[in-house]
Tab-separated table of N, CA and C in Angstrom:
chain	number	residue	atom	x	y	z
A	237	UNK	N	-9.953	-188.271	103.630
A	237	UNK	CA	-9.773	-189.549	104.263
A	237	UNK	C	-9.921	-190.656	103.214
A	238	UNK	N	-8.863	-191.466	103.194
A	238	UNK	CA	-8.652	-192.648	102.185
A	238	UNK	C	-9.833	-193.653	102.810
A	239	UNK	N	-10.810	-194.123	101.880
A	239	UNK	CA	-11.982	-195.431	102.123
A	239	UNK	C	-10.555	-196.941	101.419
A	240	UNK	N	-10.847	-197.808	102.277
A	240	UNK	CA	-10.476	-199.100	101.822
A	240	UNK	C	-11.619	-199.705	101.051
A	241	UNK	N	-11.328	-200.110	99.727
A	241	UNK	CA	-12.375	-201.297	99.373
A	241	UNK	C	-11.972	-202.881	99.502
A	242	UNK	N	-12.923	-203.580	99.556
A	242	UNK	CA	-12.240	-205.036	100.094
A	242	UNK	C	-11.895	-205.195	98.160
A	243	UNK	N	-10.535	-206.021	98.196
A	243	UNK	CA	-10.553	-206.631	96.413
A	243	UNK	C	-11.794	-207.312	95.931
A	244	UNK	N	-12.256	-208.082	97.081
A	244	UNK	CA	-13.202	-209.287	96.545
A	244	UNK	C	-14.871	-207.884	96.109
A	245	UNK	N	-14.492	-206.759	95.977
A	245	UNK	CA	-15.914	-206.141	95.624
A	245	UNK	C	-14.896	-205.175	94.301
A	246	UNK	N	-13.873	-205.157	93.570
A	246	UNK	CA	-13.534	-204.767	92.584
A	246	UNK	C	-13.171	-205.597	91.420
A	247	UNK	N	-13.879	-204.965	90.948
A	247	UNK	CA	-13.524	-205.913	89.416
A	247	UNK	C	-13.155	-205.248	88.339
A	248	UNK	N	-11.889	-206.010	87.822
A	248	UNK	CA	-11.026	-204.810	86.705
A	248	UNK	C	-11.333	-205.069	85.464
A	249	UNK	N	-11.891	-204.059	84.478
A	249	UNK	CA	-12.056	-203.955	83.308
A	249	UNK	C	-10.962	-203.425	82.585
A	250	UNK	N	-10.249	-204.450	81.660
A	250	UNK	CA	-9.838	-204.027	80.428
A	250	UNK	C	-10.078	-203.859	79.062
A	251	UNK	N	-9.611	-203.208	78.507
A	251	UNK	CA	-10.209	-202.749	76.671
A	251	UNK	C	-9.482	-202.874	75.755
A	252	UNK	N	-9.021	-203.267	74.958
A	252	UNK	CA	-8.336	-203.330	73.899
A	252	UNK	C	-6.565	-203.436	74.068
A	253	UNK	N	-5.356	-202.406	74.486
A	253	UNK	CA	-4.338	-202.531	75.037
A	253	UNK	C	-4.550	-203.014	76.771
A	254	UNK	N	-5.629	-202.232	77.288
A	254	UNK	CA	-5.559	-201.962	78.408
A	254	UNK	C	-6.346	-203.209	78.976
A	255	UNK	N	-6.822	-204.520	78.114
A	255	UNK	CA	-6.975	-205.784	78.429
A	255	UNK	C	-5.627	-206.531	79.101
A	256	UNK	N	-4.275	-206.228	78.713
A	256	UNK	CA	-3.055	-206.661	78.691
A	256	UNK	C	-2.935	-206.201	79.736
A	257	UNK	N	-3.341	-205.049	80.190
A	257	UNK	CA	-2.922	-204.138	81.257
A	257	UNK	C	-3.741	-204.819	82.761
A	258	UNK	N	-4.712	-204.788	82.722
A	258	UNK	CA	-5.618	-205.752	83.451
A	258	UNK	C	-5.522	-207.013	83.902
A	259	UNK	N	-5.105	-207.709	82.672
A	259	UNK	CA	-4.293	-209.123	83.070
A	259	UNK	C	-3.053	-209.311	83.698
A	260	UNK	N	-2.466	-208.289	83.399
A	260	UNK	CA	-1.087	-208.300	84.073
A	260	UNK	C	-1.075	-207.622	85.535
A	261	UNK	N	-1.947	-206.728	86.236
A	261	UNK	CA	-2.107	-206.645	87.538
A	261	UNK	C	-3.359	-207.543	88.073
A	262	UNK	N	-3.843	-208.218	87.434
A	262	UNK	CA	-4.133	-209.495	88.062
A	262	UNK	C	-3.682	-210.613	88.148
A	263	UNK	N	-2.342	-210.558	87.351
A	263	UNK	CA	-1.226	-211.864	87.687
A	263	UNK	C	-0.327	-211.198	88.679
A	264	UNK	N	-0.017	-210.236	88.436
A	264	UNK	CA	0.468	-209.319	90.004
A	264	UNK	C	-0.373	-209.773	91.318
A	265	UNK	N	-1.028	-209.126	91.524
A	265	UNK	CA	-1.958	-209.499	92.376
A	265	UNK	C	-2.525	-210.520	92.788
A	266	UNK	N	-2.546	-211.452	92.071
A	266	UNK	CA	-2.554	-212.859	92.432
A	266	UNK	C	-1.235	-213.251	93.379
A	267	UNK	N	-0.258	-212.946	92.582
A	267	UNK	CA	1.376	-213.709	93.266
A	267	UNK	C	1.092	-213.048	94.693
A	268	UNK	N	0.290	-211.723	95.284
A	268	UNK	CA	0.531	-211.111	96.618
A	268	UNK	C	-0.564	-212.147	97.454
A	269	UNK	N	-1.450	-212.913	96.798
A	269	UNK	CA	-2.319	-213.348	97.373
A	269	UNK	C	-4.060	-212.125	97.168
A	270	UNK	N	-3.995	-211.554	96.792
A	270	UNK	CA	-5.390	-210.952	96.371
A	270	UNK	C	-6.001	-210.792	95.150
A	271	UNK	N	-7.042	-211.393	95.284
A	271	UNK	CA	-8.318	-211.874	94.285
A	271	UNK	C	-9.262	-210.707	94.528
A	272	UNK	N	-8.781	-209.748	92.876
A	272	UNK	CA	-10.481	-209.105	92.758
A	272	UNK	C	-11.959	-209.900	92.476
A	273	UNK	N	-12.406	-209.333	92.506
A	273	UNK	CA	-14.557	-210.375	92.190
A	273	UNK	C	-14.378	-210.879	91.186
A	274	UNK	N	-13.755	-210.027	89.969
A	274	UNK	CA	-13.678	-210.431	88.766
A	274	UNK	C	-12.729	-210.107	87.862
A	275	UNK	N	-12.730	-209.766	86.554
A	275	UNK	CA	-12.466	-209.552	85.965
A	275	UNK	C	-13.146	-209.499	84.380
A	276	UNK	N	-13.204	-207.962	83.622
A	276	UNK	CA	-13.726	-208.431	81.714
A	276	UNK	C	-12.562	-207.623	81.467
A	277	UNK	N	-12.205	-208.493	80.616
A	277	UNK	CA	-11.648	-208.425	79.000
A	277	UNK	C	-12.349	-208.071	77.980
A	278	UNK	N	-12.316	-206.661	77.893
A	278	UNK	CA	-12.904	-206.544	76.400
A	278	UNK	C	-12.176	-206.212	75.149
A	279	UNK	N	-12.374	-206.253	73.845
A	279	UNK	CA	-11.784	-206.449	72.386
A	279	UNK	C	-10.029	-206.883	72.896
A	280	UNK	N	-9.855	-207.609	73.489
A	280	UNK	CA	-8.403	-207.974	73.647
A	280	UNK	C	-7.227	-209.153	72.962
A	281	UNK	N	-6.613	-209.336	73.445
A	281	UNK	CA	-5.626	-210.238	72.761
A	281	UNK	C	-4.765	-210.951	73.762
A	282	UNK	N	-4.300	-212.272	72.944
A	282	UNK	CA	-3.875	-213.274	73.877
A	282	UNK	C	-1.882	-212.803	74.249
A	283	UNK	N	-1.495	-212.275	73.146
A	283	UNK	CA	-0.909	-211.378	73.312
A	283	UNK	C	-0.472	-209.856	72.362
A	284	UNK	N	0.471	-209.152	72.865
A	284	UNK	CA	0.737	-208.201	72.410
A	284	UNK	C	1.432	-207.918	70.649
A	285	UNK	N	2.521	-209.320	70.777
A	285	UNK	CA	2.948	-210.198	69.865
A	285	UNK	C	2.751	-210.628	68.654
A	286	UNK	N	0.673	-211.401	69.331
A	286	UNK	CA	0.100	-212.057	68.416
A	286	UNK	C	-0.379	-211.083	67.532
A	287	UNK	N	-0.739	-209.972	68.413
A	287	UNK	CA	-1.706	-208.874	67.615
A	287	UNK	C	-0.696	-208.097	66.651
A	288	UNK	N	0.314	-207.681	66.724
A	288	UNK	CA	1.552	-207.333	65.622
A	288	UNK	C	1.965	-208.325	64.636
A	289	UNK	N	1.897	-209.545	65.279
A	289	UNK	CA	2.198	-210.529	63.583
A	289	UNK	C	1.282	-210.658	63.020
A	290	UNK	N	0.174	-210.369	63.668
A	290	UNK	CA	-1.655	-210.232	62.320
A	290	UNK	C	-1.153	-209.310	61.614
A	291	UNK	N	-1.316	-208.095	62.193
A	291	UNK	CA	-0.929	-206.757	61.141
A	291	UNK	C	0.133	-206.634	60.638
A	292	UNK	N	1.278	-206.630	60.799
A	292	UNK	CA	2.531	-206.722	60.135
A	292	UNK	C	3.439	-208.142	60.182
A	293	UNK	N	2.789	-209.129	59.497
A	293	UNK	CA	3.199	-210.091	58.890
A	293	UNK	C	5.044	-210.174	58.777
A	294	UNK	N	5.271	-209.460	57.341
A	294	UNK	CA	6.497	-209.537	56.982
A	294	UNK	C	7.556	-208.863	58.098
A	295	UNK	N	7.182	-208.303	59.430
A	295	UNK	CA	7.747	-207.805	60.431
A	295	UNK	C	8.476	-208.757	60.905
A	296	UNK	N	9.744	-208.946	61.671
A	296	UNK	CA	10.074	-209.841	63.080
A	296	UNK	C	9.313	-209.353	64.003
A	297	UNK	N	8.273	-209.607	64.392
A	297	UNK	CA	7.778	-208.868	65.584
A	297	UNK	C	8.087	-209.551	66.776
A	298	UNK	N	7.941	-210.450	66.892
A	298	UNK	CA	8.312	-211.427	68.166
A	298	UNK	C	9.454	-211.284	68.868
A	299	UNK	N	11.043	-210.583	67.475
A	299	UNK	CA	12.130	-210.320	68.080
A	299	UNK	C	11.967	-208.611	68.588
A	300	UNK	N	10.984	-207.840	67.978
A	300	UNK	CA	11.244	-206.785	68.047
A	300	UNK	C	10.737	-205.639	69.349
A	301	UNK	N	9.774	-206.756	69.695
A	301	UNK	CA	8.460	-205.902	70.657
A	301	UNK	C	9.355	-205.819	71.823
A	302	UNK	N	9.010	-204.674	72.361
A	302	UNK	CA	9.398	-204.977	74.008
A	302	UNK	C	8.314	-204.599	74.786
A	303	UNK	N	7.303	-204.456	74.742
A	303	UNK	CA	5.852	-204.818	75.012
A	303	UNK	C	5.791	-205.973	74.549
A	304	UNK	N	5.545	-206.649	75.495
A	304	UNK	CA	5.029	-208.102	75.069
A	304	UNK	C	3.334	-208.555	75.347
A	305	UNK	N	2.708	-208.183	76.780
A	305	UNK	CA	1.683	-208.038	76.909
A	305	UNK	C	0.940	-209.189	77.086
A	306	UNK	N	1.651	-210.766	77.797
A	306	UNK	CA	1.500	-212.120	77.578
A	306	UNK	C	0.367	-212.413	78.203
A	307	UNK	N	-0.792	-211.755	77.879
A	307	UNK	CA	-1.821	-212.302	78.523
A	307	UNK	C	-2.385	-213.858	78.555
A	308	UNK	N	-2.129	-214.063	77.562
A	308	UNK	CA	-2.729	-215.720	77.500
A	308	UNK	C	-1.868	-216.500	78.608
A	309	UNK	N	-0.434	-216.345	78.642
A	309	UNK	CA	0.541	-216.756	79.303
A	309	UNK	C	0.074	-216.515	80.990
A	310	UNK	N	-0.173	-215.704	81.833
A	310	UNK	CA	-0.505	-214.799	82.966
A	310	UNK	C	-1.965	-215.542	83.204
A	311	UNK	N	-3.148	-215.515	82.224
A	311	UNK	CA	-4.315	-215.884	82.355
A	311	UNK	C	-4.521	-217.181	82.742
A	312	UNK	N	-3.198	-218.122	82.334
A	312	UNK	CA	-3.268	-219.194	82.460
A	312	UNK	C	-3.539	-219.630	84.156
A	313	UNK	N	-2.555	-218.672	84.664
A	313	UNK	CA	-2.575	-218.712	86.321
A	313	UNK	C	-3.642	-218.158	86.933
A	314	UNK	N	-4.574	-217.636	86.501
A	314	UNK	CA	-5.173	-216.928	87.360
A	314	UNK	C	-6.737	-217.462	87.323
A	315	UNK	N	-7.596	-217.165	88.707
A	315	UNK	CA	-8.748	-218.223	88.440
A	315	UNK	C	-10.141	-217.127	89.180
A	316	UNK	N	-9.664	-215.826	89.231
A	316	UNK	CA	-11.044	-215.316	89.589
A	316	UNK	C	-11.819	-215.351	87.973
A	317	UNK	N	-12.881	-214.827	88.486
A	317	UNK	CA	-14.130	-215.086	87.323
A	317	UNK	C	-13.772	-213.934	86.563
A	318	UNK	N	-14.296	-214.606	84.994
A	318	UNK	CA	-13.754	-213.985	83.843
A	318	UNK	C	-14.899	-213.725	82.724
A	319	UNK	N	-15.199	-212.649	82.330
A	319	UNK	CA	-15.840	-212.098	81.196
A	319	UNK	C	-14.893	-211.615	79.770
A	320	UNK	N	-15.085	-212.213	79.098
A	320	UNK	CA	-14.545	-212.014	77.924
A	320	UNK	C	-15.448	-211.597	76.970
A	321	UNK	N	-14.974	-210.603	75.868
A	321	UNK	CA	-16.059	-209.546	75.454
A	321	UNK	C	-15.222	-209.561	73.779
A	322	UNK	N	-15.758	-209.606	72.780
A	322	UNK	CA	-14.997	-209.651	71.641
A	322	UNK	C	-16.257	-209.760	70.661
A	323	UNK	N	-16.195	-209.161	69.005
A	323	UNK	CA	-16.599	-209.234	68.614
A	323	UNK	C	-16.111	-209.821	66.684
A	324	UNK	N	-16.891	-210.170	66.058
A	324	UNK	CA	-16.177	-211.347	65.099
A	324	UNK	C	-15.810	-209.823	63.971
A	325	UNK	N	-16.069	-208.941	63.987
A	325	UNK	CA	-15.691	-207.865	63.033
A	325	UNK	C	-14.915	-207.412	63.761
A	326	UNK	N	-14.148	-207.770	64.445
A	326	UNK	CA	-13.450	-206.679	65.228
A	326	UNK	C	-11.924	-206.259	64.546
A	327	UNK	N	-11.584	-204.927	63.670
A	327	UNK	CA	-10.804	-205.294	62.666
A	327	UNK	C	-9.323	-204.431	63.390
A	328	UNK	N	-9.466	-204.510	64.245
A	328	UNK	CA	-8.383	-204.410	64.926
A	328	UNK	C	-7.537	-205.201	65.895
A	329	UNK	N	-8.357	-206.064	67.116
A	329	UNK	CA	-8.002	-206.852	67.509
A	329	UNK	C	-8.665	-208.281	67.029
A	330	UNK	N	-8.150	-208.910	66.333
A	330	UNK	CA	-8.791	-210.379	65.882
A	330	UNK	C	-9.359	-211.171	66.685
A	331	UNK	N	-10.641	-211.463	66.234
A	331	UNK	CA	-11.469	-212.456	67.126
A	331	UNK	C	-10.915	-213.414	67.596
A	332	UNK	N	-10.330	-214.563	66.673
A	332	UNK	CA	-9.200	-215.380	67.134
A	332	UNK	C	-8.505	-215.209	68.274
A	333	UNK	N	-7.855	-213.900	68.684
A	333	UNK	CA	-6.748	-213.985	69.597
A	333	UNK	C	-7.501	-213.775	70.807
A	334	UNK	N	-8.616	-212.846	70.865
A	334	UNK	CA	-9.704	-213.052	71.941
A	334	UNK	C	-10.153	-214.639	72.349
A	335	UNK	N	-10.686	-215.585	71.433
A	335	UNK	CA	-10.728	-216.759	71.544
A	335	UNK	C	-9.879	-217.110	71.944
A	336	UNK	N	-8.318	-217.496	71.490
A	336	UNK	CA	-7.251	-217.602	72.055
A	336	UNK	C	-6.927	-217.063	73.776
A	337	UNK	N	-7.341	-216.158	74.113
A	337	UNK	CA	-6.603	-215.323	75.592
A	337	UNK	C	-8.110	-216.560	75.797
A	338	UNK	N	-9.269	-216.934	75.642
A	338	UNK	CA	-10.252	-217.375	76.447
A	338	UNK	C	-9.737	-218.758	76.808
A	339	UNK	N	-9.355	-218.874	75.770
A	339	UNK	CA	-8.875	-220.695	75.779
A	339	UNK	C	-7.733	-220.482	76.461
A	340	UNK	N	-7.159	-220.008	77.523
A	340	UNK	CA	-6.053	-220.034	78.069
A	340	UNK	C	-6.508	-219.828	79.718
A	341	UNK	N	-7.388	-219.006	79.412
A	341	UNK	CA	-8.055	-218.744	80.850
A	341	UNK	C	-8.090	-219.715	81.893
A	342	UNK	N	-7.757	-219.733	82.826
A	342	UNK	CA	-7.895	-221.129	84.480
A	342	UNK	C	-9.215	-220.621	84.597
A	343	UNK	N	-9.454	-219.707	85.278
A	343	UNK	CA	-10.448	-219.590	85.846
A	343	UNK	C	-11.610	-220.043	85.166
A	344	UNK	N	-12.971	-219.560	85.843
A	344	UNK	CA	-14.710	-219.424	85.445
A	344	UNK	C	-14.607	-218.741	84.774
A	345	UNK	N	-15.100	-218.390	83.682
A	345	UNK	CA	-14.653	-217.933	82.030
A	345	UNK	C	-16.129	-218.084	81.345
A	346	UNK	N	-16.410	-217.012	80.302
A	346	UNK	CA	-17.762	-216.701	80.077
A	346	UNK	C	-17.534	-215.775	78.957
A	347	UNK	N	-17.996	-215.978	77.243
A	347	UNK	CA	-17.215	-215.285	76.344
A	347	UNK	C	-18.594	-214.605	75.507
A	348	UNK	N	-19.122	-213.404	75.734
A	348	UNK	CA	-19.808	-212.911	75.207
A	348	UNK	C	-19.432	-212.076	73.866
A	349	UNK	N	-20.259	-212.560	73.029
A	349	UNK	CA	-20.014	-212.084	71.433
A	349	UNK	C	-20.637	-210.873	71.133
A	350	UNK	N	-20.409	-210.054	70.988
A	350	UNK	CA	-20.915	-208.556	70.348
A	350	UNK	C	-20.750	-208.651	68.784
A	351	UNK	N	-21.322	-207.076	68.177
A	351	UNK	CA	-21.354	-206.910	66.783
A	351	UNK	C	-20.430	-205.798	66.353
A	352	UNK	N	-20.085	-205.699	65.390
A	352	UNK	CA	-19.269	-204.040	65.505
A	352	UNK	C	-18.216	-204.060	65.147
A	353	UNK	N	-17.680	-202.912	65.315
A	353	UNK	CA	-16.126	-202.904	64.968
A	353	UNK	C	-15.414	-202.870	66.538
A	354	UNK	N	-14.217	-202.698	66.359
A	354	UNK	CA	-13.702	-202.019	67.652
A	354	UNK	C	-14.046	-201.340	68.636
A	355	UNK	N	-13.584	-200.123	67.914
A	355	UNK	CA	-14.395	-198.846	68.432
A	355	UNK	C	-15.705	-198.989	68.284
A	356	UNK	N	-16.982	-199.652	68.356
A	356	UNK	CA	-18.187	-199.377	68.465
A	356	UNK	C	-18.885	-200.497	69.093
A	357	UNK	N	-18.548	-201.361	68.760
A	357	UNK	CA	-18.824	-202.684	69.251
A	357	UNK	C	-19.592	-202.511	70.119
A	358	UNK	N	-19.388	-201.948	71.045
A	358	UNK	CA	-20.056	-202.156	72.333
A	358	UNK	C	-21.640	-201.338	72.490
A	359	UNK	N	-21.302	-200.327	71.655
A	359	UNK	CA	-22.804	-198.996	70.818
A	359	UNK	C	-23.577	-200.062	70.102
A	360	UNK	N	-22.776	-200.919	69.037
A	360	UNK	CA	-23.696	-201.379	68.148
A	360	UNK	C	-24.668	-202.955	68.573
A	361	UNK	N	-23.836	-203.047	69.527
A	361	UNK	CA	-24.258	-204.468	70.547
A	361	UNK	C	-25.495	-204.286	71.957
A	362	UNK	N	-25.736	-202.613	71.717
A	362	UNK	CA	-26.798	-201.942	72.550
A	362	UNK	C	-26.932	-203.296	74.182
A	363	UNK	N	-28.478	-203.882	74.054
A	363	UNK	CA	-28.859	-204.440	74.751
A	363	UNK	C	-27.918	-205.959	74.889
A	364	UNK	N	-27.552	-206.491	74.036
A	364	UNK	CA	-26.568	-207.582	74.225
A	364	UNK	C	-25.202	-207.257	75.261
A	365	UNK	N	-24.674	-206.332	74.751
A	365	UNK	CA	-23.196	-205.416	76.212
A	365	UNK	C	-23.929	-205.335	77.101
A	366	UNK	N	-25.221	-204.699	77.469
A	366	UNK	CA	-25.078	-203.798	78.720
A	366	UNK	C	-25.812	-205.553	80.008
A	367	UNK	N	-26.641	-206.265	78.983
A	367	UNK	CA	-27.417	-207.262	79.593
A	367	UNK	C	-26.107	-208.229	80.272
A	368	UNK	N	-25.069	-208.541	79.160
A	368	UNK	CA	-24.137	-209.144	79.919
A	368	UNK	C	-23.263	-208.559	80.622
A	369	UNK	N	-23.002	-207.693	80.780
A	369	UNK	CA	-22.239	-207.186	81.818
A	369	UNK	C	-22.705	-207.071	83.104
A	370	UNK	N	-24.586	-206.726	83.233
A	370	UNK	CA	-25.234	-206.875	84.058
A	370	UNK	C	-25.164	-208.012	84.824
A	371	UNK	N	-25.573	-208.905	83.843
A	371	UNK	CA	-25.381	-210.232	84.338
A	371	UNK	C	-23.658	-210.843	85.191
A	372	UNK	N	-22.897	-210.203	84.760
A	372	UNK	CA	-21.864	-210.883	85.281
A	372	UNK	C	-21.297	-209.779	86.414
A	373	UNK	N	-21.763	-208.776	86.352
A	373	UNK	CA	-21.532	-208.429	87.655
A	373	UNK	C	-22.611	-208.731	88.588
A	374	UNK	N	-23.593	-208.886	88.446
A	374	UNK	CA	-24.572	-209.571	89.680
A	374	UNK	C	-23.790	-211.118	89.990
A	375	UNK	N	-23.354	-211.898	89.086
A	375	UNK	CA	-22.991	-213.038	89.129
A	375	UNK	C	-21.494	-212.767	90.364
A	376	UNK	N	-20.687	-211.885	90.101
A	376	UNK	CA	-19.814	-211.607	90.899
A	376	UNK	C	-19.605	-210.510	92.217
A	377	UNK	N	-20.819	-209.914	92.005
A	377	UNK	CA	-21.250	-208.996	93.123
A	377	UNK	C	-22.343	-209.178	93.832
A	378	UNK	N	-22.702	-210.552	94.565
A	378	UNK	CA	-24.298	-210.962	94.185
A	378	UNK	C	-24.709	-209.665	96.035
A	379	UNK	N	-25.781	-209.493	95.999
A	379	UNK	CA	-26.542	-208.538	97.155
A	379	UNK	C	-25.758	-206.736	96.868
A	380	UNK	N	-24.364	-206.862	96.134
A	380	UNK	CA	-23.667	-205.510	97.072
A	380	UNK	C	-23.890	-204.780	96.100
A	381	UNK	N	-24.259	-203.807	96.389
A	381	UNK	CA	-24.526	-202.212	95.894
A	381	UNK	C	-23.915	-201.211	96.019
């Protein structure tokens, strides 16, 4: 037997590609009229785009991608509450473009800094990750268990 959850008690976490992925069924989901609790963004990018002309410079990337991944663009519209998660070593997705997708954000927006690389960031940020995440899901889940 299928359980319904109400949206307003799910909140979608994205990670690195799958930040893009997150943002983009919450600009979906917005246009139907439904608002999850929240939303984090973690090690992400403002877009798919931006993050290919960091690394491959001398590329056309802008003409070439067909992943585009316009989160900053999408974020702009959307206004449930937002955790943003990025760290300044992060040598894969650039801090910048995390800053960037934040500064684009409508919504309640909240940009917690970790330590680390990519892949670890979130290990090496121990009590700093787990405290804010705590925090922002009580902030967006307040009583429900």
């Amino acid at each position: 037997m299928a359980q319904r959850v109400e949206p307003e008690r799910i909140v979608l976490h994205g990670r690195s590609i799958g930040g893009g992925v997150a943002v983009s069924l919450a600009h979906e989901l917005a246009a139907e009229g439904v608002h999850p609790a929240g939303l984090i963004l973690e090690s992400t990018f403002s877009s798919m785009v931006d993050a290919g002309a960091h690394h491959y410079p001398w590329l056309p990337v802008r003409l070439l991608s067909r992943y585009r991944y316009e989160s900053a663009r999408k974020a702009a519209t959307l206004d449930a509450p937002a955790l943003m998660i990025h760290s300044r070593t992060d040598e894969i997705v650039p801090f910048d473009l995390g800053r960037k997708l934040f500064a684009a954000y409508a919504g309640h927006k909240e940009f917690l800094e970790i330590k680390g690389s990519h892949n670890s960031g979130y290990l090496d940020s121990g009590a700093v990750y787990t405290d804010g995440l705590r925090g922002f899901f009580e902030s967006v889940l307040p009583g429900k268990k």
